[in-house]
Short mmCIF file of C-alpha atoms in Angstrom, two decimals:
data_model
loop_
_atom_site.label_atom_id
_atom_site.label_comp_id
_atom_site.label_asym_id
_atom_site.label_seq_id
_atom_site.Cartn_x
_atom_site.Cartn_y
_atom_site.Cartn_z
CA GLY D 1 117.59 80.67 102.51
CA ALA D 2 116.45 82.19 105.80
CA VAL D 3 117.79 85.61 106.42
CA VAL D 4 118.34 87.26 109.89
CA SER D 5 119.02 90.99 109.98
CA GLN D 6 120.49 93.08 112.77
CA HIS D 7 120.20 96.89 113.26
CA PRO D 8 122.26 98.75 113.57
CA SER D 9 125.41 97.16 112.11
CA ARG D 10 127.62 99.37 114.14
CA VAL D 11 127.04 102.00 116.95
CA ILE D 12 129.24 104.23 118.92
CA CYS D 13 127.88 105.74 122.20
CA LYS D 14 129.03 107.57 125.16
CA SER D 15 129.42 105.85 128.46
CA GLY D 16 126.26 105.82 130.54
CA THR D 17 123.86 105.78 127.60
CA SER D 18 121.61 102.90 126.50
CA VAL D 19 121.72 101.21 123.24
CA LYS D 20 119.09 99.06 121.54
CA ILE D 21 120.02 96.35 119.11
CA GLU D 22 117.28 94.81 116.88
CA CYS D 23 117.31 91.29 115.49
CA ARG D 24 114.80 90.34 112.78
CA SER D 25 114.01 87.13 111.07
CA LEU D 26 112.97 88.30 107.60
CA ASP D 27 111.40 85.32 105.93
CA PHE D 28 110.54 82.96 108.71
CA GLN D 29 109.01 82.96 112.16
CA ALA D 30 111.33 82.49 115.13
CA THR D 31 109.75 81.47 118.40
CA THR D 32 113.29 81.50 119.86
CA MET D 33 116.16 83.87 119.28
CA PHE D 34 119.57 83.85 120.89
CA TRP D 35 121.95 86.64 121.74
CA TYR D 36 125.72 86.09 121.66
CA ARG D 37 128.71 88.38 122.48
CA GLN D 38 132.11 88.16 120.94
CA PHE D 39 135.12 90.06 122.07
CA PRO D 40 138.12 90.54 119.76
CA LYS D 41 139.89 87.36 118.88
CA LYS D 42 137.57 85.36 121.09
CA SER D 43 134.81 82.94 120.44
CA LEU D 44 131.10 83.65 120.63
CA MET D 45 129.52 83.37 124.02
CA LEU D 46 125.85 82.81 124.56
CA MET D 47 124.34 85.45 126.59
CA ALA D 48 120.68 84.67 126.64
CA THR D 49 117.85 82.82 125.04
CA SER D 50 114.88 84.93 124.07
CA ASN D 51 111.42 83.33 123.73
CA GLU D 52 108.53 85.05 122.10
CA GLY D 53 105.98 86.28 124.60
CA SER D 54 108.01 85.35 127.64
CA LYS D 55 110.94 86.34 129.74
CA ALA D 56 114.47 85.66 128.41
CA THR D 57 116.73 83.16 130.01
CA TYR D 58 120.10 84.46 130.76
CA GLU D 59 123.46 82.57 130.95
CA GLN D 60 125.34 82.54 134.21
CA GLY D 61 127.19 85.89 134.66
CA VAL D 62 125.16 87.85 132.33
CA GLU D 63 123.23 90.59 134.24
CA LYS D 64 119.69 90.65 133.10
CA ASP D 65 119.06 94.28 134.37
CA LYS D 66 121.90 95.35 132.23
CA PHE D 67 121.10 93.46 129.07
CA LEU D 68 117.34 93.83 128.61
CA ILE D 69 115.81 91.43 126.08
CA ASN D 70 112.43 91.77 124.52
CA HIS D 71 110.81 89.30 122.05
CA ALA D 72 107.45 90.85 121.35
CA SER D 73 106.77 89.19 117.99
CA LEU D 74 107.78 86.05 116.08
CA THR D 75 110.14 88.02 113.85
CA LEU D 76 111.74 90.57 116.29
CA SER D 77 113.86 90.45 119.31
CA THR D 78 115.65 93.53 120.86
CA LEU D 79 118.71 93.67 123.12
CA THR D 80 119.19 96.95 125.10
CA VAL D 81 122.38 97.57 126.61
CA THR D 82 121.64 99.87 129.56
CA SER D 83 124.03 102.35 130.95
CA ALA D 84 126.73 101.06 128.63
CA HIS D 85 130.39 101.31 129.74
CA PRO D 86 133.63 100.80 127.70
CA GLU D 87 133.86 97.22 128.86
CA ASP D 88 130.49 96.48 127.16
CA SER D 89 132.21 97.26 123.83
CA SER D 90 131.88 94.09 121.85
CA PHE D 91 130.38 92.36 118.85
CA TYR D 92 126.83 91.25 119.54
CA ILE D 93 125.32 88.53 117.41
CA CYS D 94 121.86 87.16 117.27
CA SER D 95 120.45 83.84 115.88
CA ALA D 96 117.02 82.92 115.19
CA ARG D 97 115.48 79.49 115.29
CA ASP D 98 113.09 78.60 112.49
CA ARG D 99 110.29 77.02 114.31
CA VAL D 100 109.20 74.82 111.36
CA PHE D 101 112.52 73.31 110.39
CA ASN D 102 114.31 73.64 113.73
CA GLU D 103 117.32 75.36 112.32
CA GLN D 104 119.26 78.31 113.66
CA PHE D 105 120.38 81.13 111.42
CA PHE D 106 122.82 83.94 112.53
CA GLY D 107 122.59 87.62 111.99
CA PRO D 108 125.44 89.69 110.59
CA GLY D 109 126.25 91.13 114.07
CA THR D 110 126.40 94.63 115.71
CA ARG D 111 129.61 96.22 116.58
CA LEU D 112 129.09 98.28 119.74
CA THR D 113 131.79 100.79 120.80
CA VAL D 114 131.36 102.62 124.08
CA LEU D 115 133.47 105.69 124.61
CA LEU V 1 127.77 69.21 125.92
CA ALA V 2 130.83 67.42 124.61
CA LYS V 3 134.04 69.46 124.57
CA THR V 4 135.76 69.95 121.33
CA THR V 5 139.50 70.50 120.45
CA GLN V 6 140.59 71.98 117.26
CA PRO V 7 144.05 73.44 116.04
CA ILE V 8 144.15 77.08 116.81
CA SER V 9 145.45 77.94 113.32
CA MET V 10 146.28 76.47 109.98
CA ASP V 11 147.94 77.68 106.85
CA SER V 12 147.46 76.62 103.30
CA TYR V 13 147.61 77.83 99.69
CA GLU V 14 145.04 78.54 96.98
CA GLY V 15 143.91 75.48 95.12
CA GLN V 16 144.92 73.09 97.90
CA GLU V 17 142.61 70.73 99.83
CA VAL V 18 142.41 71.58 103.49
CA ASN V 19 141.47 69.23 106.28
CA ILE V 20 140.53 70.53 109.72
CA THR V 21 140.18 67.92 112.39
CA CYS V 22 138.23 68.24 115.59
CA SER V 23 138.41 65.97 118.55
CA HIS V 24 135.23 65.33 120.65
CA ASN V 25 136.07 62.28 122.87
CA ASN V 26 132.95 62.63 124.99
CA ILE V 27 130.43 62.84 122.22
CA ALA V 28 126.98 61.43 123.29
CA THR V 29 124.87 59.09 121.22
CA ASN V 30 122.28 61.82 120.38
CA ASP V 31 125.02 64.36 119.42
CA TYR V 32 125.40 65.82 115.93
CA ILE V 33 128.66 67.46 114.61
CA THR V 34 128.23 70.81 113.04
CA TRP V 35 130.69 73.22 111.44
CA TYR V 36 130.41 76.94 111.21
CA GLN V 37 132.48 79.42 109.30
CA GLN V 38 132.99 83.09 110.44
CA PHE V 39 134.55 85.91 108.67
CA PRO V 40 135.77 89.01 110.61
CA SER V 41 132.82 91.13 111.90
CA GLN V 42 130.25 88.82 110.56
CA GLY V 43 127.89 86.31 112.16
CA PRO V 44 128.81 82.64 111.83
CA ARG V 45 127.56 80.82 108.74
CA PHE V 46 126.56 77.08 108.76
CA ILE V 47 128.76 74.85 106.65
CA ILE V 48 127.77 71.29 107.17
CA GLN V 49 126.46 68.92 109.72
CA GLY V 50 126.66 65.20 110.21
CA TYR V 51 126.12 62.33 112.50
CA LYS V 52 128.21 59.51 111.21
CA THR V 53 130.24 58.43 108.18
CA LYS V 54 130.51 60.95 105.47
CA VAL V 55 128.42 63.98 104.41
CA THR V 56 129.04 66.16 101.35
CA ASN V 57 127.55 69.32 100.24
CA GLU V 58 128.48 71.99 97.63
CA VAL V 59 130.87 73.63 100.04
CA ALA V 60 132.60 70.91 102.01
CA SER V 61 132.76 67.34 103.17
CA LEU V 62 132.57 65.95 106.66
CA PHE V 63 134.21 62.70 107.58
CA ILE V 64 133.26 61.10 110.79
CA PRO V 65 134.88 57.70 111.79
CA ALA V 66 132.97 54.89 113.34
CA ASP V 67 133.75 55.83 116.85
CA ARG V 68 132.68 59.50 116.28
CA LYS V 69 135.36 60.81 118.66
CA SER V 70 136.59 62.98 115.98
CA SER V 71 135.65 64.57 112.72
CA THR V 72 137.30 66.22 109.85
CA LEU V 73 136.09 69.04 107.76
CA SER V 74 137.45 68.94 104.27
CA LEU V 75 137.55 72.02 102.05
CA PRO V 76 138.35 71.23 98.37
CA ARG V 77 140.51 73.60 96.38
CA VAL V 78 140.51 76.44 98.86
CA SER V 79 140.65 80.15 97.66
CA LEU V 80 141.73 83.31 99.51
CA SER V 81 138.12 83.92 100.40
CA ASP V 82 138.22 80.77 102.54
CA THR V 83 140.30 82.55 105.06
CA ALA V 84 138.12 82.50 108.18
CA VAL V 85 137.54 80.95 111.59
CA TYR V 86 135.98 77.57 111.50
CA TYR V 87 134.09 76.16 114.55
CA CYS V 88 133.32 72.60 115.26
CA LEU V 89 130.35 72.16 117.55
CA VAL V 90 128.87 68.98 119.10
CA GLY V 91 125.52 68.84 120.57
CA GLU V 92 122.12 67.25 120.78
CA TYR V 93 120.57 69.22 117.97
CA SER V 94 120.08 68.94 114.25
CA GLY V 95 120.54 72.04 112.31
CA GLY V 96 120.91 74.14 115.44
CA GLY V 97 117.97 73.12 117.39
CA ALA V 98 116.26 74.58 120.38
CA ASP V 99 119.21 75.51 122.49
CA GLY V 100 121.87 78.11 122.33
CA LEU V 101 125.06 76.90 120.85
CA THR V 102 128.47 76.47 122.62
CA PHE V 103 131.32 77.64 120.48
CA GLY V 104 134.87 76.59 121.18
CA LYS V 105 137.92 78.49 120.12
CA GLY V 106 137.85 77.60 116.56
CA THR V 107 140.50 77.15 113.96
CA HIS V 108 141.76 80.27 112.21
CA LEU V 109 142.44 79.12 108.56
CA ILE V 110 144.67 81.48 106.57
CA ILE V 111 144.98 80.82 102.78
CA GLN V 112 147.90 82.29 101.00
CA PRO V 113 148.33 82.94 97.24
#
């Protein structure tokens, strides 16, 4: 089956620093990747849609200058949390859409803790 | 997107059949019903998807009545490892599709020995 990986799986950083999270589709090409955020005991919330070679589309209330998304290839999208603060601590999950079969597959998630 | 309503939590025991019902009164003609499973600190995993009647795979069955205003995920002979949050999603996509997914609150299923 299709596999989506995320790196790192968990990261702890100091307030004010930037953190980059990678999302890779390992055995398929993904023209579209999605980024979600999940706070403890809450559901997943879609943050943005990342399209290969173009600018990401952000959901209402998500700051595009704070959450920088780059989708430079058909197998890689990155989410950079800039000037992270403790309230950005969350579980970040990506999904990738297989462009052939039009199915979405989720990554294992990245736990971000900002001190 | 059609709104979904599920029980917040359910308890059962190993070896039992568990049925989780989801209400989606405003489901549209082109909408599919998809269920995901999520373990703590992991990404969601696709379980099953259907449009009408009954769908069965190696993991679960999905029952959808004729009016499609609700659906029931059936997990046969559950084990402790089935303890997870189960999400019911309704949307105009098959297998996930081109749009980001809207997750509701989900049902926290707890299986006891």
